[in-house]
Amino acid sequence: MALKLIPYHKMNVLIIEDLAEMRSSMKSMLSAIGVQHTESVNNGEDALKKLRDNSYDLVFSDYELGRGKDGQQILEEVRFNNLVKPSSVFIMVTAAQTQDMVMGALEFEPDGYIAKPVTLELLKTRLVRIIRTKDIYKDINVALDEENIENALNSCNRLAMERPKFALPAYRIKGKILIKEGRFEEAKDIYDTVLGIKRVAWAILGMAKVHFYCKEFEQAQNLLESLAKTKAKYVEAQDWLAKSLEEQGKYKAAQKVLMEAIAQSPKSVRRQQALARVAEKNGDIEIMWKSCRKAVALGQNSCFKTPDVFIGLAKSLQPKIKNGSMRDKKLCTVEALNLIESARTDFDLNAVLSLKCSLVEAETLINSGKEEEGKLAFRAADTIIQMSTNFSLDDQLDIFNTKLQFEAEEDALAYGKRVLNDIAGNKRLQVKYHQTIEVFLIRRPDDRLALIKERGEELLLREDVEDALDLYLRASTFKEADEDIYFGVLKSIIGRFKKGRPDRHLTQKCDELFKKLESLPESDPRHPTLEQLKFQWEEITGDE
Amino acid sequence: MSNNDIRGELLAASIHEIKNRFGLMFSELDGVLSSLTLPKEQQKNIQLIKSESQFIGNELVRILASYKSLDHDFTVNINQHFAIEFLEEIIARHSYTVAAHNLHFTLDCEEDVSGFFDNSILFIILDTCIYNSIKAGAKTIKLSATEDEKYLYFVIEDNGPGFPEELLEGDFSQGTISVESQSTGLGLFFANKLIRSHHEGDLTGSIQLSNNVGEGNKPPGAKVTLAIPL
């Protein structure tokens, strides 16, 4: 197909570009090659509106769009909701410094890339090439336009047969269609075939997705980790890795993967939502707050908007409402109540989410000093609790947390004991349980300290040095921390070193604490233990 | 981590930062320059500035990739790419170089020629070859691609003075560098390292240097042949 045969004059073109000069320069270059109908927008939100209401043959999107959605986010929504016909062309315009990152797209791919600065010459050559390449897959795309899946699959096969050079790209499309249709066994066959020819990244991801959907999470994890080893920046692969880890209950690992992915590409709503979810599971309120806040902001006008992050954000504001400055207290209270209101009005909430809403509402109110109103909200929550029984263990801990504040201590603790019984064997949930009680006892320092000592000894006995160290270090910052706590810190640090996990900061901490304990009189019954610890410590540090 | 490792990491991180900052500066500068209307004389200067900034940017990318290639667990990201699309993009990316150095590119490639390679790595290798040609004073560069049963070949030919004898005779894969052709030799040393990371079965990627002698209608000049296993 020669250049003059491409019917530019019939094409409806949309330009998504935040800079006015760039928009007009693109427009004039396009009209120079014969395009007659162009529209343009300067942000992702408007772009999606346009794309929903109109049909375009050609879309140019700048990757970097300033605030709000970036080009990749637009593309994801476009592909997810079929806002652009499969036979239309979507081109991503990228600057040199973002190119590596952008071109690593495996799942949501544009039809082509054009590197900035865009010149007329560059635009012409790239456009002709991209449109011609697209033309090779015309039969498949037309079938997809008509939503005729069988025809599309047959066209893939025909292309692979007739033009063996295009077999791999044809299989790539076929694999995607099969996954979308839930035909996982056939998809598996396709990816097996491809991987037998070459270990290309998209086929590894495809196979991992098939494993994921077939609930073979460990296999999915293994494939995705092998992909991560290539050091390429496939953020989508990291998303799937995090999902596979999450399904296996490996929340800490999932959080780590997601935080790395977000450092690379922070604007994905679903990635922020996923981080918020696992951070909540890990009881990491700070990260939960950050990711919920971003997810709420990025989710505006997005098809990926969910109520979970609204409620999550309100929940993660509680420490600020409870302990923040007067100003923080006021602002965060208003924000939390607004979020709860939005969650209720903008979404159709199920029982679990309604419960979460009421729990957070009750907490917000009591933490901001409105006890009576809080009680009303708690009563609403309690009604839901009475009516339903299938709450997850995480939810039950949330319920426990709120009960501690509204019910008689005995009743709440009895409920807590029952939950504790159910979470025996789950370390993560046990840590969360104890943190809840710790926070509850914040105004009763002596009880809190006693509880921590009891828990710490239990952890040390189980040789769970990491959790013990976390606990004791936190306690050592309390005003009422005493020698027992220092002993606990020393024991856990020494235990950690013995397990072969030394750390320079901890060495300093140890020296510091030994110095503090120098004043312990010899008559103290704990003195022999101190001598013993000193001896062990010298043995460890003497090795170096 | 040994001191040498730390030194290397520090350098790489710093170059990465410089590269990104430089990219930002470059696009700002580009915006400013394109909003100005300047006399022809200065237009030429601008082309040169743009070309040089692009060169520095590419050079930093190349240093980073070369550094990574020294890692023992360095792996490439293989995907199927069509040669014509790849070469067209190379030429398009060099629009500034073309304008600043009065360069002329020609392209010779069948539509169906394809191979399996890491295109970000091959961009770096081709850039190295193109800059070598420009430094040698070439005015035309011909890019072509062919394939046989075993390999995809990229061939870069120019109309410059050709490679100096010692570079053709010497084994640049060992990183021996003569004073005269220092940067050329070093660039090719890394290009060779990068292309050798492409494997298939027993086959490995390679670079071959030669000079066209200028018989018949073929002009003399340097010739680089890249072979990538299929």
Short mmCIF file of N, CA and C in Angstrom, two decimals, chain A residues 262-323:
data_model
loop_
_atom_site.label_atom_id
_atom_site.label_comp_id
_atom_site.label_asym_id
_atom_site.label_seq_id
_atom_site.Cartn_x
_atom_site.Cartn_y
_atom_site.Cartn_z
N ILE A 262 5.37 0.63 41.66
CA ILE A 262 4.82 1.98 41.77
C ILE A 262 5.93 3.03 41.68
N ALA A 263 7.10 2.70 42.21
CA ALA A 263 8.21 3.63 42.08
C ALA A 263 8.50 3.89 40.61
N GLN A 264 8.27 2.87 39.79
CA GLN A 264 8.54 2.98 38.37
C GLN A 264 7.40 3.67 37.63
N SER A 265 6.19 3.33 37.99
CA SER A 265 5.04 3.82 37.27
C SER A 265 3.88 4.00 38.24
N PRO A 266 3.76 5.22 38.80
CA PRO A 266 2.86 5.47 39.93
C PRO A 266 1.41 5.76 39.55
N LYS A 267 1.10 5.87 38.26
CA LYS A 267 -0.21 6.42 37.92
C LYS A 267 -1.31 5.39 37.66
N SER A 268 -1.03 4.13 37.91
CA SER A 268 -2.06 3.13 37.67
C SER A 268 -3.01 3.02 38.86
N VAL A 269 -4.30 3.25 38.62
CA VAL A 269 -5.29 3.17 39.69
C VAL A 269 -5.28 1.79 40.31
N ARG A 270 -5.29 0.77 39.44
CA ARG A 270 -5.41 -0.59 39.97
C ARG A 270 -4.18 -1.02 40.75
N ARG A 271 -3.00 -0.52 40.36
CA ARG A 271 -1.79 -0.85 41.11
C ARG A 271 -1.84 -0.21 42.49
N GLN A 272 -2.30 1.05 42.56
CA GLN A 272 -2.43 1.72 43.86
C GLN A 272 -3.47 1.01 44.72
N GLN A 273 -4.56 0.57 44.09
CA GLN A 273 -5.59 -0.16 44.84
C GLN A 273 -5.02 -1.45 45.42
N ALA A 274 -4.24 -2.14 44.59
CA ALA A 274 -3.66 -3.40 45.04
C ALA A 274 -2.72 -3.16 46.22
N LEU A 275 -1.93 -2.08 46.13
CA LEU A 275 -1.01 -1.78 47.24
C LEU A 275 -1.79 -1.44 48.51
N ALA A 276 -2.86 -0.66 48.34
CA ALA A 276 -3.68 -0.31 49.50
C ALA A 276 -4.21 -1.58 50.17
N ARG A 277 -4.63 -2.51 49.34
CA ARG A 277 -5.22 -3.76 49.85
C ARG A 277 -4.20 -4.57 50.65
N VAL A 278 -2.99 -4.75 50.08
CA VAL A 278 -2.02 -5.59 50.81
C VAL A 278 -1.43 -4.84 52.01
N ALA A 279 -1.30 -3.51 51.89
CA ALA A 279 -0.78 -2.75 53.03
C ALA A 279 -1.74 -2.86 54.20
N GLU A 280 -3.04 -2.87 53.92
CA GLU A 280 -4.03 -3.03 54.99
C GLU A 280 -3.87 -4.40 55.64
N LYS A 281 -3.65 -5.41 54.80
CA LYS A 281 -3.46 -6.77 55.31
C LYS A 281 -2.22 -6.81 56.21
N ASN A 282 -1.19 -6.04 55.83
CA ASN A 282 0.06 -6.04 56.59
C ASN A 282 0.01 -5.09 57.78
N GLY A 283 -1.10 -4.37 57.93
CA GLY A 283 -1.20 -3.41 59.01
C GLY A 283 -0.26 -2.22 58.85
N ASP A 284 0.14 -1.94 57.60
CA ASP A 284 1.06 -0.84 57.34
C ASP A 284 0.23 0.41 57.00
N ILE A 285 -0.17 1.13 58.06
CA ILE A 285 -1.13 2.22 57.88
C ILE A 285 -0.58 3.36 57.02
N GLU A 286 0.72 3.65 57.20
CA GLU A 286 1.33 4.75 56.46
C GLU A 286 1.22 4.51 54.95
N ILE A 287 1.64 3.32 54.51
CA ILE A 287 1.60 2.98 53.07
C ILE A 287 0.15 2.89 52.60
N MET A 288 -0.70 2.36 53.47
CA MET A 288 -2.11 2.25 53.13
C MET A 288 -2.70 3.63 52.87
N TRP A 289 -2.35 4.57 53.73
CA TRP A 289 -2.85 5.93 53.58
C TRP A 289 -2.38 6.53 52.25
N LYS A 290 -1.08 6.39 51.97
CA LYS A 290 -0.54 6.95 50.73
C LYS A 290 -1.21 6.37 49.50
N SER A 291 -1.32 5.04 49.47
CA SER A 291 -1.83 4.42 48.25
C SER A 291 -3.33 4.64 48.10
N CYS A 292 -4.06 4.66 49.22
CA CYS A 292 -5.50 4.95 49.13
C CYS A 292 -5.71 6.36 48.58
N ARG A 293 -4.92 7.28 49.09
CA ARG A 293 -5.08 8.67 48.66
C ARG A 293 -4.84 8.79 47.16
N LYS A 294 -3.77 8.14 46.68
CA LYS A 294 -3.49 8.19 45.24
C LYS A 294 -4.57 7.49 44.45
N ALA A 295 -5.02 6.34 44.96
CA ALA A 295 -6.03 5.57 44.23
C ALA A 295 -7.33 6.36 44.11
N VAL A 296 -7.69 7.07 45.17
CA VAL A 296 -8.93 7.87 45.13
C VAL A 296 -8.77 8.99 44.09
N ALA A 297 -7.62 9.66 44.12
CA ALA A 297 -7.41 10.77 43.18
C ALA A 297 -7.37 10.27 41.74
N LEU A 298 -6.62 9.19 41.51
CA LEU A 298 -6.47 8.68 40.14
C LEU A 298 -7.77 8.04 39.64
N GLY A 299 -8.61 7.60 40.60
CA GLY A 299 -9.80 6.86 40.22
C GLY A 299 -10.95 7.74 39.76
N GLN A 300 -10.81 9.06 39.94
CA GLN A 300 -11.88 9.94 39.49
C GLN A 300 -12.12 9.74 38.01
N ASN A 301 -13.37 9.59 37.62
CA ASN A 301 -13.73 9.36 36.22
C ASN A 301 -13.04 8.15 35.62
N SER A 302 -12.69 7.20 36.44
CA SER A 302 -12.06 6.01 35.90
C SER A 302 -13.02 4.84 36.02
N CYS A 303 -12.92 3.93 35.05
CA CYS A 303 -13.80 2.75 35.13
C CYS A 303 -13.28 1.80 36.21
N PHE A 304 -12.09 2.05 36.72
CA PHE A 304 -11.52 1.16 37.72
C PHE A 304 -11.77 1.64 39.15
N LYS A 305 -12.62 2.66 39.28
CA LYS A 305 -12.92 3.22 40.60
C LYS A 305 -13.59 2.18 41.50
N THR A 306 -13.11 2.04 42.75
CA THR A 306 -13.78 1.12 43.68
C THR A 306 -14.00 1.80 45.03
N PRO A 307 -15.05 1.35 45.78
CA PRO A 307 -15.32 1.97 47.09
C PRO A 307 -14.26 1.61 48.12
N ASP A 308 -13.57 0.49 47.93
CA ASP A 308 -12.62 0.00 48.95
C ASP A 308 -11.61 1.07 49.37
N VAL A 309 -11.09 1.78 48.38
CA VAL A 309 -10.05 2.76 48.73
C VAL A 309 -10.62 4.00 49.41
N PHE A 310 -11.90 4.30 49.17
CA PHE A 310 -12.54 5.40 49.89
C PHE A 310 -12.61 5.05 51.38
N ILE A 311 -13.11 3.86 51.64
CA ILE A 311 -13.23 3.40 53.02
C ILE A 311 -11.83 3.24 53.63
N GLY A 312 -10.92 2.69 52.82
CA GLY A 312 -9.54 2.49 53.28
C GLY A 312 -8.88 3.80 53.67
N LEU A 313 -9.12 4.83 52.85
CA LEU A 313 -8.50 6.12 53.14
C LEU A 313 -9.05 6.67 54.46
N ALA A 314 -10.37 6.55 54.63
CA ALA A 314 -10.98 7.02 55.88
C ALA A 314 -10.39 6.26 57.06
N LYS A 315 -10.19 4.96 56.87
CA LYS A 315 -9.64 4.14 57.94
C LYS A 315 -8.20 4.55 58.27
N SER A 316 -7.43 4.81 57.23
CA SER A 316 -6.02 5.11 57.47
C SER A 316 -5.82 6.54 57.99
N LEU A 317 -6.89 7.33 58.02
CA LEU A 317 -6.78 8.67 58.59
C LEU A 317 -6.93 8.65 60.12
N GLN A 318 -7.37 7.51 60.67
CA GLN A 318 -7.70 7.45 62.10
C GLN A 318 -6.55 7.86 63.03
N PRO A 319 -5.32 7.39 62.78
CA PRO A 319 -4.24 7.81 63.69
C PRO A 319 -4.10 9.33 63.76
N LYS A 320 -4.31 10.00 62.62
CA LYS A 320 -4.21 11.47 62.60
C LYS A 320 -5.38 12.10 63.35
N ILE A 321 -6.55 11.48 63.20
CA ILE A 321 -7.72 12.03 63.89
C ILE A 321 -7.56 11.85 65.40
N LYS A 322 -7.00 10.72 65.78
CA LYS A 322 -6.88 10.42 67.20
C LYS A 322 -5.74 11.21 67.86
N ASN A 323 -4.58 11.23 67.20
CA ASN A 323 -3.40 11.78 67.87
C ASN A 323 -2.81 13.03 67.22
#
